[in-house]
Amino acid sequence: MIVATSVSERPLDAIEHMDAVAHDAQGATALFVGTVRDNDPDANGRVVRLEYSAHPDAEAVLTELAAAADAEGLRIAVSHRVGTLGIGDAAIVCAVSSVHRAEAFDVCRALVESVKAELPVWKKQIEADGSYSWVGLGRLGSAQ
């Protein structure tokens, strides 16, 4: 069951996602929180912030990705943030609960990987010297 999906400028709350998937029948919750870091292999210097932008259909795509990952007995909450994020801010939060841990881990990881690959969200990575690069522009065609 998909209990929550969102693409929003609002800061993401991991506890809120865990609470959303909590249920007396569930014995396991897997949580992934992707945070902004101060480095990137493609950066020439220190990363100081990210600016995420999204296609207008991004939330619908996120819901579709969550639906594709859904199965009987699961509860899923996944969100991606847009706007300007500083170092340490959460960019994506995914919580999956199930009866047993293996399924929760597997579905959480697979859903995060599909969001990273398919969600029409792009990030402008700003470095300390003011230079920047765009990441995720290859997903531009998938949003049309």
Tab-separated table of C-alpha atoms in Angstrom, residues 17-133:
chain	number	residue	atom	x	y	z
A	17	HIS	CA	7.920	8.658	6.806
A	18	MET	CA	8.501	5.896	9.358
A	19	ASP	CA	5.305	6.824	11.185
A	20	ALA	CA	3.394	6.760	7.888
A	21	VAL	CA	4.368	3.143	7.189
A	22	ALA	CA	3.984	1.910	10.767
A	23	HIS	CA	1.286	-0.686	11.331
A	24	ASP	CA	0.644	-3.397	13.920
A	25	ALA	CA	0.963	-6.104	11.234
A	26	GLN	CA	4.410	-4.928	10.131
A	27	GLY	CA	7.508	-6.384	11.766
A	28	ALA	CA	10.152	-4.481	9.823
A	29	THR	CA	10.752	-1.004	8.471
A	30	ALA	CA	13.600	-0.143	6.126
A	31	LEU	CA	14.494	3.520	5.857
A	32	PHE	CA	16.751	5.298	3.384
A	33	VAL	CA	17.667	8.961	3.751
A	34	GLY	CA	19.774	10.479	0.990
A	35	THR	CA	21.516	13.643	2.169
A	36	VAL	CA	23.462	16.365	0.411
A	37	ARG	CA	27.209	15.840	0.802
A	38	ASP	CA	30.067	18.290	0.331
A	39	ASN	CA	31.781	16.269	-2.384
A	40	ASP	CA	31.124	14.549	-5.677
A	41	PRO	CA	33.453	12.555	-7.933
A	42	ASP	CA	32.585	14.871	-10.847
A	43	ALA	CA	33.120	18.095	-8.879
A	44	ASN	CA	36.367	20.035	-9.180
A	45	GLY	CA	36.059	21.386	-5.647
A	46	ARG	CA	33.921	21.327	-2.523
A	47	VAL	CA	30.163	21.196	-3.095
A	48	VAL	CA	28.318	23.852	-1.051
A	49	ARG	CA	24.690	23.322	-2.081
A	50	LEU	CA	22.340	21.672	-4.554
A	51	GLU	CA	19.423	23.221	-6.398
A	52	TYR	CA	16.847	20.625	-7.411
A	53	SER	CA	14.220	21.306	-10.055
A	54	ALA	CA	11.485	18.982	-11.239
A	55	HIS	CA	9.242	18.415	-14.213
A	56	PRO	CA	5.592	19.283	-13.411
A	57	ASP	CA	4.735	15.561	-13.666
A	58	ALA	CA	7.436	14.501	-11.184
A	59	GLU	CA	5.024	13.737	-8.343
A	60	ALA	CA	2.853	11.595	-10.635
A	61	VAL	CA	5.977	9.753	-11.808
A	62	LEU	CA	7.053	9.199	-8.195
A	63	THR	CA	3.631	7.729	-7.409
A	64	GLU	CA	3.940	5.421	-10.443
A	65	LEU	CA	7.376	4.264	-9.318
A	66	ALA	CA	6.054	3.537	-5.823
A	67	ALA	CA	3.101	1.656	-7.324
A	68	ALA	CA	5.469	-0.459	-9.423
A	69	ALA	CA	7.389	-1.395	-6.249
A	70	ASP	CA	4.259	-2.119	-4.220
A	71	ALA	CA	3.174	-5.636	-3.311
A	72	GLU	CA	0.755	-7.228	-0.880
A	73	GLY	CA	1.690	-6.583	2.726
A	74	LEU	CA	3.890	-3.552	2.072
A	75	ARG	CA	3.491	0.038	3.179
A	76	ILE	CA	5.494	2.634	1.247
A	77	ALA	CA	6.261	6.325	1.830
A	78	VAL	CA	8.708	8.096	-0.472
A	79	SER	CA	9.478	11.776	-1.034
A	80	HIS	CA	11.982	13.838	-2.977
A	81	ARG	CA	12.790	17.419	-2.178
A	82	VAL	CA	13.205	20.241	-4.690
A	83	GLY	CA	14.559	23.751	-4.282
A	84	THR	CA	17.824	24.790	-2.648
A	85	LEU	CA	19.359	22.272	-0.250
A	86	GLY	CA	22.401	22.729	1.943
A	87	ILE	CA	24.962	20.205	3.070
A	88	GLY	CA	23.270	17.639	5.330
A	89	ASP	CA	19.737	18.322	4.081
A	90	ALA	CA	17.663	15.292	3.092
A	91	ALA	CA	17.036	15.100	-0.662
A	92	ILE	CA	15.133	11.792	-0.650
A	93	VAL	CA	13.463	9.747	2.063
A	94	CYS	CA	12.050	6.283	1.465
A	95	ALA	CA	10.430	4.087	4.111
A	96	VAL	CA	9.062	0.616	3.437
A	97	SER	CA	7.486	-1.632	6.016
A	98	SER	CA	6.630	-5.303	5.688
A	99	VAL	CA	6.096	-8.363	7.814
A	100	HIS	CA	9.762	-9.423	7.477
A	101	ARG	CA	12.960	-7.413	7.062
A	102	ALA	CA	14.268	-8.935	3.828
A	103	GLU	CA	11.350	-7.679	1.753
A	104	ALA	CA	11.453	-4.241	3.387
A	105	PHE	CA	15.189	-3.894	2.628
A	106	ASP	CA	14.861	-5.191	-0.932
A	107	VAL	CA	11.890	-3.022	-1.884
A	108	CYS	CA	13.332	0.102	-0.256
A	109	ARG	CA	16.615	-0.268	-2.142
A	110	ALA	CA	14.930	-1.062	-5.468
A	111	LEU	CA	12.557	1.887	-5.127
A	112	VAL	CA	15.375	4.318	-4.320
A	113	GLU	CA	17.347	3.051	-7.327
A	114	SER	CA	14.331	3.474	-9.643
A	115	VAL	CA	13.689	6.999	-8.302
A	116	LYS	CA	17.342	7.940	-8.911
A	117	ALA	CA	17.158	6.536	-12.459
A	118	GLU	CA	13.686	7.611	-13.568
A	119	LEU	CA	12.302	10.542	-11.592
A	120	PRO	CA	12.369	13.713	-13.738
A	121	VAL	CA	14.285	15.729	-11.156
A	122	TRP	CA	17.537	17.494	-11.974
A	123	LYS	CA	20.145	18.965	-9.705
A	124	LYS	CA	22.421	21.910	-10.157
A	125	GLN	CA	25.499	21.225	-8.067
A	126	ILE	CA	27.162	24.415	-6.851
A	127	GLU	CA	30.810	24.375	-5.767
A	128	ALA	CA	32.629	26.674	-3.345
A	129	ASP	CA	34.206	28.712	-6.154
A	130	GLY	CA	30.794	29.453	-7.681
A	131	SER	CA	31.131	26.989	-10.548
A	132	TYR	CA	28.324	24.523	-11.100
A	133	SER	CA	27.284	21.474	-13.051
